[in-house]
Amino acid sequence: MTQADYYLLHALQAGNYKTYDKYHIWDFVKEQKAKGLIRHWGFSFHATPDILDELLTAHPDAEFVQLQLNYADWENPDVTARENYEVARRHGKSIVVMEPVKGGALANPPTAVQKVFREADSDASFASWAIRYAASLDGIITVLSGMSNIDQMRDNLSYMKEFKPLDSAEQATVRKAQEIMTGVKSIPCTACHYCTAGCPKKIAIPEIFAARNQQLVWGQLEEGRRQYTEAVKNGGRASDCIACGQCERACPQQINVITRLKDCAAQFD
Ligand code: SF4
Ligand code: SF4
């Protein structure tokens, strides 16, 4: 008999979590576990700590939760990473970490953050700080690092094969980086693309946001403009948005896509 080791209910968020009750999905997953088809079950989560508390109170047999945890979003009021982590731990849950490198953004952080990390350890990659930070928290089962090529895998293995949690000096270094990141007003898009399939105007939302972030994070106005031109080559422009709201309902980061696109349109169109 084939058995799934870890089975997740996918991406519970404010706009959909009641649907899981409506279609008895919680009962379904428990039945599959009772049949021996699943060893451990949990859910991935993109909402506020009060909803997480409500879900874990209603379903105390969930064995783990998958949360977005990274040093940049730890105190981010839109992500509530720290608070979600604390709620999960208060309920005694183990945690799978997603987005430890924030969709790749923390592999190439702003210059001031790079300086902090370089001064602390000139050999360590920027991604290593982010992944080790997440993996150093209590109760972590695994960190989904989101590697996309062999060099990233080699880098990951170099510090995760024989993992050492961040020591107190390293934690202090990350806190400095955290403070700097708090002041960076970028669009918190992780390029998951959940929003794009249903867009009636075929707007390449994450690519447009990446172009704007090039300007907001790096101050590279012309490079942002170049990336925007590329992003709208085969689809709608930011100003083509008709504010239907489909993308905002799909976005696990609760980004105000329509408002952000207006800003992009003012900048680029
Ligand atoms: S609100 Fe705008 S960007 Fe979002 S799906 Fe609708 S048209 Fe596309
Ligand atoms: S769903 Fe949200 S986070 Fe994902 S690509 Fe779209 S805007 Fe970015």
JSON list of C-alpha atoms in Angstrom, two decimals, residues 6 8 41-45 52 56 62-70 74 81-99 134-144:
[
{"chain": "A", "resi": 6, "resn": "TYR", "atom": "CA", "xyz": [3.19, 14.15, 5.10]},
{"chain": "A", "resi": 8, "resn": "LEU", "atom": "CA", "xyz": [-1.14, 18.96, 3.64]},
{"chain": "A", "resi": 41, "resn": "TRP", "atom": "CA", "xyz": [-1.28, 15.45, 8.19]},
{"chain": "A", "resi": 42, "resn": "GLY", "atom": "CA", "xyz": [-1.33, 19.20, 8.58]},
{"chain": "A", "resi": 43, "resn": "PHE", "atom": "CA", "xyz": [-2.04, 22.32, 6.57]},
{"chain": "A", "resi": 44, "resn": "SER", "atom": "CA", "xyz": [-0.26, 25.25, 4.99]},
{"chain": "A", "resi": 45, "resn": "PHE", "atom": "CA", "xyz": [-1.44, 28.60, 6.25]},
{"chain": "A", "resi": 52, "resn": "LEU", "atom": "CA", "xyz": [-4.73, 29.93, 13.09]},
{"chain": "A", "resi": 56, "resn": "LEU", "atom": "CA", "xyz": [-5.94, 24.56, 15.73]},
{"chain": "A", "resi": 62, "resn": "ALA", "atom": "CA", "xyz": [-3.52, 18.39, 13.04]},
{"chain": "A", "resi": 63, "resn": "GLU", "atom": "CA", "xyz": [0.07, 17.28, 13.49]},
{"chain": "A", "resi": 64, "resn": "PHE", "atom": "CA", "xyz": [1.95, 20.13, 11.86]},
{"chain": "A", "resi": 65, "resn": "VAL", "atom": "CA", "xyz": [1.49, 23.51, 10.22]},
{"chain": "A", "resi": 66, "resn": "GLN", "atom": "CA", "xyz": [3.36, 24.96, 7.25]},
{"chain": "A", "resi": 67, "resn": "LEU", "atom": "CA", "xyz": [4.09, 28.64, 7.85]},
{"chain": "A", "resi": 68, "resn": "GLN", "atom": "CA", "xyz": [5.84, 31.48, 6.03]},
{"chain": "A", "resi": 69, "resn": "LEU", "atom": "CA", "xyz": [8.77, 32.27, 8.31]},
{"chain": "A", "resi": 70, "resn": "ASN", "atom": "CA", "xyz": [11.78, 34.39, 7.45]},
{"chain": "A", "resi": 74, "resn": "TRP", "atom": "CA", "xyz": [9.20, 38.14, 11.38]},
{"chain": "A", "resi": 81, "resn": "ALA", "atom": "CA", "xyz": [5.24, 35.41, 10.99]},
{"chain": "A", "resi": 82, "resn": "ARG", "atom": "CA", "xyz": [6.26, 35.62, 14.65]},
{"chain": "A", "resi": 83, "resn": "GLU", "atom": "CA", "xyz": [2.69, 35.61, 15.94]},
{"chain": "A", "resi": 84, "resn": "ASN", "atom": "CA", "xyz": [1.68, 32.68, 13.73]},
{"chain": "A", "resi": 85, "resn": "TYR", "atom": "CA", "xyz": [4.76, 30.77, 14.87]},
{"chain": "A", "resi": 86, "resn": "GLU", "atom": "CA", "xyz": [3.93, 31.45, 18.51]},
{"chain": "A", "resi": 87, "resn": "VAL", "atom": "CA", "xyz": [0.31, 30.32, 18.09]},
{"chain": "A", "resi": 88, "resn": "ALA", "atom": "CA", "xyz": [1.40, 27.07, 16.42]},
{"chain": "A", "resi": 89, "resn": "ARG", "atom": "CA", "xyz": [3.94, 26.36, 19.18]},
{"chain": "A", "resi": 90, "resn": "ARG", "atom": "CA", "xyz": [1.41, 27.19, 21.89]},
{"chain": "A", "resi": 91, "resn": "HIS", "atom": "CA", "xyz": [-0.77, 24.45, 20.39]},
{"chain": "A", "resi": 92, "resn": "GLY", "atom": "CA", "xyz": [2.26, 22.13, 20.46]},
{"chain": "A", "resi": 93, "resn": "LYS", "atom": "CA", "xyz": [2.54, 21.86, 16.68]},
{"chain": "A", "resi": 94, "resn": "SER", "atom": "CA", "xyz": [5.63, 21.08, 14.65]},
{"chain": "A", "resi": 95, "resn": "ILE", "atom": "CA", "xyz": [6.31, 23.45, 11.80]},
{"chain": "A", "resi": 96, "resn": "VAL", "atom": "CA", "xyz": [7.33, 23.17, 8.17]},
{"chain": "A", "resi": 97, "resn": "VAL", "atom": "CA", "xyz": [8.85, 26.47, 7.02]},
{"chain": "A", "resi": 98, "resn": "MET", "atom": "CA", "xyz": [8.00, 27.94, 3.62]},
{"chain": "A", "resi": 99, "resn": "GLU", "atom": "CA", "xyz": [9.46, 31.07, 2.05]},
{"chain": "A", "resi": 134, "resn": "ALA", "atom": "CA", "xyz": [14.41, 29.65, 10.06]},
{"chain": "A", "resi": 135, "resn": "ALA", "atom": "CA", "xyz": [15.95, 26.26, 10.83]},
{"chain": "A", "resi": 136, "resn": "SER", "atom": "CA", "xyz": [17.23, 27.51, 14.22]},
{"chain": "A", "resi": 137, "resn": "LEU", "atom": "CA", "xyz": [13.72, 28.06, 15.58]},
{"chain": "A", "resi": 138, "resn": "ASP", "atom": "CA", "xyz": [12.33, 25.43, 17.96]},
{"chain": "A", "resi": 139, "resn": "GLY", "atom": "CA", "xyz": [9.93, 22.85, 16.60]},
{"chain": "A", "resi": 140, "resn": "ILE", "atom": "CA", "xyz": [10.95, 22.96, 12.94]},
{"chain": "A", "resi": 141, "resn": "ILE", "atom": "CA", "xyz": [10.53, 19.72, 10.96]},
{"chain": "A", "resi": 142, "resn": "THR", "atom": "CA", "xyz": [12.01, 21.03, 7.76]},
{"chain": "A", "resi": 143, "resn": "VAL", "atom": "CA", "xyz": [12.77, 24.22, 5.85]},
{"chain": "A", "resi": 144, "resn": "LEU", "atom": "CA", "xyz": [11.57, 24.31, 2.25]}
]
